[in-house]
């Protein structure tokens, strides 16, 4: 219809006008649009431009040739009659397996003469004539501290397992330690006593299960399980492999493998001594001399200018490096000198600075200093009046029974003339004996005896006294107590158990309520906590790292830039051609070695020396990131800060007293919270005075067990030294709301006098539920105070006042000498 309105849709093809392009805009408009921003060109962008196809192909060829050359060099290193042997560590993981059986089976099936001392625990050399190589078989004991020295020098590792007995706690702890220090190349595994499986299917399943176990713990391993012993009457049909074929496959595999290196070990050159080192006395002092170590150079080039470290004895300088004496055609070729250290380039033995006590010497005090001294004396008198009997109580010395406390008391004893004090100590005192023998007699019987015998004994006692005066004399003896009472004392045992429960309870409370402390009532809080300070922000409040440093900080070394120093030293080592090549057999002459080192040597423990990088003998505030590996429970020890521990860091062994702090990102002030206990389930940073380490060397911490043997408690890695790291010990004084009115509240039980409230008034308050506030004023004389908060408190909230004090480690670091390995009964192979 003409009169009806028609509905029209909006056209979707409608196009707007094009936007204005400021291609030809003026310089002023462009400058205004950028608002001062400047386009910065990356200087490395030109170096990372896309290469042409031919350039990429040439670069890949060069890289391929380089890798082939490195592989060929590594393969030739162990080939030839004069090449160093491949070190194979045989590690028993189960209690019913034996590493000596593996050595016996390899020699027997390869038809090589078996050495007579293969069961002594010393390394055994196995020549492979068909492959022109040698294997140094090292039996590893089932002890975690002892096996570390064997694993650290090993190129390959051969675990030994059982088909019927699972890996026990010792084997599990051994695998944790091996993973921490760096796993050598795994050659597979060896199963012993496979015939104990009930049927062929079970034996095949056992081998597959052991293969899965090995691959799960060591993913780089191929997982092959070998069996090196035949059982009479059993063959392939019975699930028993042919031992000769197994040994052949094993030898072919190990001869073609190139050991995988470890960065922290390969940076240092080291020499594994063959047999026992030779000590040569030199100079006037018979207790020190020259130690001759013979072996192959491994790791990097052996430079005579570097220091040599011997585990447990420290660092020494090299006198010279010579070749070994060689007998050829009946003639002995004298050793030649390969390198003599340069006095100008040789590293120094100085490990720490010697501070001059006169550096802090002052002149005659000024008037301001005298006024400060008078003020301190006045404050001291006021403190004495406030503290009363508690002032300087620890400085007073009490006398008990006429002798100083802690000194042995004297007693007088009547003995025959001519008796020495040593002989008199063995004479039983008659009065004490009578008291012990007649202790159960009645008092009434004693009184009746005295009444009847008094008259008869008067005349006889006068005669006896005259005779005793001529034949006896009085001497003084020290009343010593027996400190080594072997009898069981139930009271002492109960007391020790109570102390253990209390220490455990304190550790658990520290974990649940960290750093909380009750305000003492017998001493003013401003005096008890006068060394602490308050921080508005733990992450950003300024704290001078050079403030109030101990005298030990004058002894240590620190780097202006640790990263740049490490880069320069590593580059110099890679570019340097000085020293003896890897794989050459040499004799290292080490000077200044103490003779007592010979008493610690054992055939069961390899003797290793390794060189240190420049400055690695210097002492600084070292740090390491560690975590607990022992199982938590009743038997788990409670580790407290500054408690002595045994540290295994790389090749070095020390006894340290570390302090722990949180492993967290620090703010702008580099302040970290002090940890009183080393708890399970968290990483901590342990600081101690120790030597510098440029590599991230593995760290293992041991604690002396109840029997004195070291027990592994923690593992980790060494981190760069941090002398500027501020470790702040925190205490939290807590109070409870008494009355609450909107944002204000009356707090009690935090302080107990108004003077303490005024002293800590500038410190910020926090609550466990996240409120922030401050002290406004004191109420009354019993420690009540009015506080203001950002929001209203709840009745069950707790108000906290945090105070901080910087703590430092103790200067107690010393070398740790491993105890001698006990002789075990030889087991028949």
Coordinates of C-alpha atoms in Angstrom, one line a residue, residues 536-827:
X536 CA 59.3 -0.1 59.8
X537 CA 59.7 -2.4 56.8
X538 CA 61.8 -5.6 57.0
X539 CA 62.5 -5.4 53.2
X540 CA 63.1 -1.7 52.6
X541 CA 64.2 -0.1 55.9
X542 CA 67.9 1.0 55.6
X543 CA 70.5 -1.0 57.4
X544 CA 74.2 -0.2 57.0
X545 CA 76.1 -3.5 56.3
X546 CA 79.3 -2.1 57.7
X547 CA 77.8 -1.1 61.0
X548 CA 79.2 -2.7 64.3
X549 CA 81.1 -5.5 62.5
X550 CA 83.1 -8.0 64.7
X551 CA 86.8 -8.2 64.7
X552 CA 86.6 -11.4 62.6
X553 CA 85.5 -9.3 59.6
X554 CA 88.9 -7.7 59.6
X555 CA 90.4 -11.1 58.7
X556 CA 88.3 -12.1 55.7
X557 CA 88.6 -11.3 52.0
X558 CA 85.8 -9.9 49.8
X559 CA 85.4 -9.2 46.1
X560 CA 84.4 -6.0 44.5
X561 CA 82.7 -8.1 41.8
X562 CA 82.6 -11.9 42.4
X563 CA 81.1 -12.6 39.0
X564 CA 83.7 -10.7 37.0
X565 CA 86.5 -12.3 39.0
X566 CA 85.2 -15.8 38.4
X567 CA 84.7 -15.1 34.6
X568 CA 88.3 -13.7 34.4
X569 CA 89.8 -16.7 36.2
X570 CA 87.9 -19.3 34.2
X571 CA 88.9 -17.6 30.9
X572 CA 92.6 -17.4 31.9
X573 CA 92.5 -21.2 32.7
X574 CA 90.9 -22.1 29.4
X575 CA 93.4 -19.9 27.4
X576 CA 96.5 -20.9 29.4
X577 CA 98.9 -23.6 28.1
X578 CA 101.0 -23.8 31.3
X579 CA 101.2 -27.0 33.2
X580 CA 101.2 -30.7 32.5
X581 CA 98.8 -32.2 30.0
X582 CA 95.9 -34.4 31.1
X583 CA 96.6 -38.2 31.0
X584 CA 100.3 -38.0 31.7
X585 CA 101.8 -39.9 34.6
X586 CA 103.8 -37.6 36.8
X587 CA 105.3 -37.3 40.3
X588 CA 104.2 -34.3 42.3
X589 CA 106.5 -33.1 45.0
X590 CA 104.6 -31.2 47.7
X591 CA 106.5 -29.3 50.3
X592 CA 105.8 -28.5 53.9
X593 CA 103.5 -31.6 54.6
X594 CA 103.3 -32.7 58.2
X595 CA 104.5 -36.3 58.9
X596 CA 101.3 -37.1 60.9
X597 CA 99.5 -37.4 57.6
X598 CA 101.0 -40.9 57.1
X599 CA 99.1 -42.2 60.2
X600 CA 95.8 -41.4 58.4
X601 CA 96.5 -43.3 55.2
X602 CA 94.7 -46.5 54.5
X603 CA 94.6 -49.0 51.6
X604 CA 90.8 -48.9 51.6
X605 CA 90.7 -45.2 51.0
X606 CA 92.2 -43.6 47.8
X607 CA 94.6 -40.7 48.4
X608 CA 93.8 -37.8 46.1
X609 CA 95.4 -34.3 45.7
X610 CA 93.8 -31.6 43.7
X611 CA 94.7 -28.0 42.7
X612 CA 92.8 -24.9 43.7
X613 CA 91.9 -22.0 41.5
X614 CA 93.4 -18.7 42.4
X615 CA 92.1 -17.2 45.6
X616 CA 90.2 -20.4 46.6
X617 CA 92.2 -20.8 49.8
X618 CA 91.2 -17.3 51.0
X619 CA 88.7 -17.2 53.9
X620 CA 85.5 -15.2 53.6
X621 CA 81.9 -15.5 54.7
X622 CA 80.8 -18.5 52.7
X623 CA 77.2 -19.4 52.1
X624 CA 75.4 -22.5 50.9
X625 CA 71.8 -23.4 50.2
X626 CA 70.9 -26.7 52.0
X627 CA 67.9 -28.8 52.9
X628 CA 67.3 -31.7 55.2
X629 CA 67.4 -35.2 53.7
X630 CA 67.0 -37.3 56.8
X631 CA 63.6 -38.6 57.6
X632 CA 61.7 -36.6 60.2
X633 CA 60.6 -38.5 63.3
X634 CA 61.7 -39.4 66.8
X635 CA 65.2 -40.4 65.6
X636 CA 65.7 -37.3 63.6
X637 CA 68.2 -35.0 65.4
X638 CA 67.3 -31.4 66.3
X639 CA 69.8 -29.1 64.6
X640 CA 70.3 -25.7 66.1
X641 CA 72.2 -22.7 64.7
X642 CA 75.9 -22.6 65.7
X643 CA 75.8 -26.3 66.4
X644 CA 79.0 -28.1 65.1
X645 CA 78.5 -30.0 61.8
X646 CA 80.9 -31.8 59.4
X647 CA 81.0 -30.2 56.0
X648 CA 81.9 -32.0 52.8
X649 CA 82.2 -29.4 50.0
X650 CA 83.7 -30.8 46.8
X651 CA 87.1 -32.4 47.7
X652 CA 87.4 -30.4 51.0
X653 CA 86.3 -31.4 54.5
X654 CA 85.7 -29.0 57.4
X655 CA 84.1 -28.7 60.8
X656 CA 81.9 -25.6 61.0
X657 CA 79.4 -23.9 63.2
X658 CA 76.9 -22.4 60.7
X659 CA 74.1 -20.0 61.3
X660 CA 70.9 -20.4 59.2
X661 CA 68.7 -17.8 57.6
X662 CA 65.7 -17.9 55.3
X663 CA 66.2 -18.6 51.6
X664 CA 64.0 -15.8 50.3
X665 CA 64.3 -12.9 48.0
X666 CA 65.7 -9.9 49.8
X667 CA 64.5 -6.4 49.5
X668 CA 66.6 -3.3 48.9
X669 CA 68.4 -3.6 52.3
X670 CA 69.6 -7.2 51.9
X671 CA 68.2 -8.3 55.3
X672 CA 67.3 -11.9 55.9
X673 CA 65.6 -13.5 58.9
X674 CA 67.7 -15.6 61.2
X675 CA 66.5 -19.2 61.8
X676 CA 67.1 -20.7 65.2
X677 CA 66.6 -24.3 64.1
X678 CA 67.2 -26.2 60.8
X679 CA 63.8 -27.6 60.2
X680 CA 62.6 -30.2 57.7
X681 CA 60.8 -29.3 54.5
X682 CA 62.4 -26.0 53.8
X683 CA 65.6 -24.6 52.2
X684 CA 67.8 -22.4 54.3
X685 CA 71.0 -20.5 53.7
X686 CA 73.9 -21.5 56.0
X687 CA 76.7 -19.0 56.5
X688 CA 80.1 -19.7 58.0
X689 CA 83.7 -18.6 57.8
X690 CA 85.2 -20.7 55.1
X691 CA 87.2 -20.8 51.9
X692 CA 86.1 -19.3 48.6
X693 CA 84.6 -21.6 46.0
X694 CA 84.1 -20.3 42.4
X695 CA 82.1 -23.2 41.2
X696 CA 78.7 -24.4 42.5
X697 CA 80.3 -27.3 44.4
X698 CA 78.1 -29.9 46.0
X699 CA 77.7 -29.7 49.8
X700 CA 76.9 -32.4 52.3
X701 CA 76.4 -31.8 56.0
X702 CA 77.0 -34.6 58.6
X703 CA 76.2 -34.6 62.3
X704 CA 77.9 -36.8 64.8
X705 CA 75.6 -39.7 65.8
X706 CA 75.1 -41.3 69.2
X707 CA 78.0 -43.7 68.4
X708 CA 80.2 -40.9 67.1
X709 CA 79.9 -41.9 63.5
X710 CA 78.9 -39.1 61.0
X711 CA 75.2 -39.2 59.9
X712 CA 74.1 -37.4 56.7
X713 CA 71.5 -34.8 57.6
X714 CA 71.5 -32.2 54.7
X715 CA 72.7 -31.7 51.1
X716 CA 72.9 -28.6 48.9
X717 CA 75.2 -26.4 46.8
X718 CA 77.7 -23.8 47.5
X719 CA 76.6 -20.2 46.6
X720 CA 78.7 -17.1 46.0
X721 CA 80.2 -15.6 49.2
X722 CA 78.0 -12.9 50.8
X723 CA 79.9 -10.8 53.5
X724 CA 77.3 -8.1 53.0
X725 CA 74.4 -10.4 53.8
X726 CA 72.6 -9.1 56.9
X727 CA 71.2 -11.9 59.0
X728 CA 68.8 -10.4 61.5
X729 CA 67.6 -12.2 64.6
X730 CA 64.0 -11.4 65.3
X731 CA 62.1 -11.4 68.6
X732 CA 58.4 -10.7 68.8
X733 CA 57.0 -9.3 72.1
X734 CA 53.3 -10.2 72.2
X735 CA 50.4 -8.5 73.9
X736 CA 46.6 -9.1 74.1
X737 CA 43.7 -6.7 73.8
X738 CA 42.1 -5.8 77.1
X739 CA 39.5 -3.3 75.8
X740 CA 38.6 -2.5 72.2
X741 CA 36.8 0.7 71.0
X742 CA 36.7 1.2 67.3
X743 CA 40.3 1.6 66.0
X744 CA 41.8 2.1 69.5
X745 CA 42.5 -0.7 72.0
X746 CA 44.1 -1.1 75.4
X747 CA 46.9 -3.7 75.2
X748 CA 48.4 -5.5 78.2
X749 CA 51.1 -8.2 79.0
X750 CA 53.5 -6.7 76.4
X751 CA 55.3 -4.5 79.0
X752 CA 55.1 -4.1 82.7
X753 CA 56.2 -0.6 83.4
X754 CA 55.6 2.8 81.7
X755 CA 59.3 3.5 81.1
X756 CA 59.4 0.5 78.7
X757 CA 56.3 1.7 76.9
X758 CA 57.9 5.2 76.3
X759 CA 61.2 3.6 75.1
X760 CA 59.5 1.4 72.5
X761 CA 56.9 3.9 71.5
X762 CA 58.4 4.7 68.0
X763 CA 58.3 1.0 67.0
X764 CA 55.4 -0.1 64.7
X765 CA 52.9 -2.7 66.0
X766 CA 51.5 -5.5 63.9
X767 CA 48.9 -8.2 64.6
X768 CA 48.7 -11.8 63.5
X769 CA 45.5 -11.0 61.6
X770 CA 47.2 -8.2 59.5
X771 CA 46.4 -5.0 61.4
X772 CA 49.0 -2.2 61.7
X773 CA 49.2 0.3 64.5
X774 CA 51.3 2.3 67.0
X775 CA 51.6 3.0 70.7
X776 CA 49.7 6.2 71.6
X777 CA 50.2 6.5 75.4
X778 CA 50.8 4.6 78.6
X779 CA 47.9 3.9 81.0
X780 CA 48.7 3.5 84.7
X781 CA 51.9 2.0 86.1
X782 CA 51.4 -1.7 85.3
X783 CA 52.3 -1.8 81.6
X784 CA 48.8 -1.1 80.1
X785 CA 49.0 1.0 77.0
X786 CA 46.6 2.6 74.5
X787 CA 47.3 1.8 70.9
X788 CA 45.8 2.9 67.5
X789 CA 45.3 0.6 64.5
X790 CA 44.3 1.0 60.9
X791 CA 41.2 -1.1 61.5
X792 CA 39.2 -2.4 64.5
X793 CA 40.8 -5.4 66.3
X794 CA 39.1 -8.6 67.2
X795 CA 39.2 -10.1 70.7
X796 CA 41.2 -13.2 69.7
X797 CA 43.9 -11.2 67.9
X798 CA 47.5 -11.0 69.1
X799 CA 49.5 -7.7 69.0
X800 CA 53.2 -8.1 68.1
X801 CA 56.2 -5.8 68.4
X802 CA 59.2 -7.0 66.3
X803 CA 62.8 -6.2 67.2
X804 CA 65.9 -7.2 65.2
X805 CA 69.6 -7.7 65.9
X806 CA 72.3 -8.7 63.5
X807 CA 74.1 -12.0 64.2
X808 CA 77.4 -13.3 62.9
X809 CA 78.9 -16.8 62.5
X810 CA 81.6 -18.1 64.8
X811 CA 85.3 -18.3 63.8
X812 CA 85.6 -22.0 64.5
X813 CA 86.2 -23.5 61.1
X814 CA 88.8 -26.2 61.0
X815 CA 89.9 -29.1 58.9
X816 CA 88.2 -32.5 59.4
X817 CA 90.3 -35.6 59.3
X818 CA 88.3 -38.7 58.4
X819 CA 88.7 -41.6 61.0
X820 CA 90.7 -44.6 59.9
X821 CA 88.7 -47.3 58.2
X822 CA 88.2 -50.3 60.4
X823 CA 89.5 -53.6 59.2
X824 CA 86.7 -55.9 58.1
X825 CA 86.7 -59.7 57.9
X826 CA 87.8 -60.9 54.5
X827 CA 84.9 -62.5 52.6

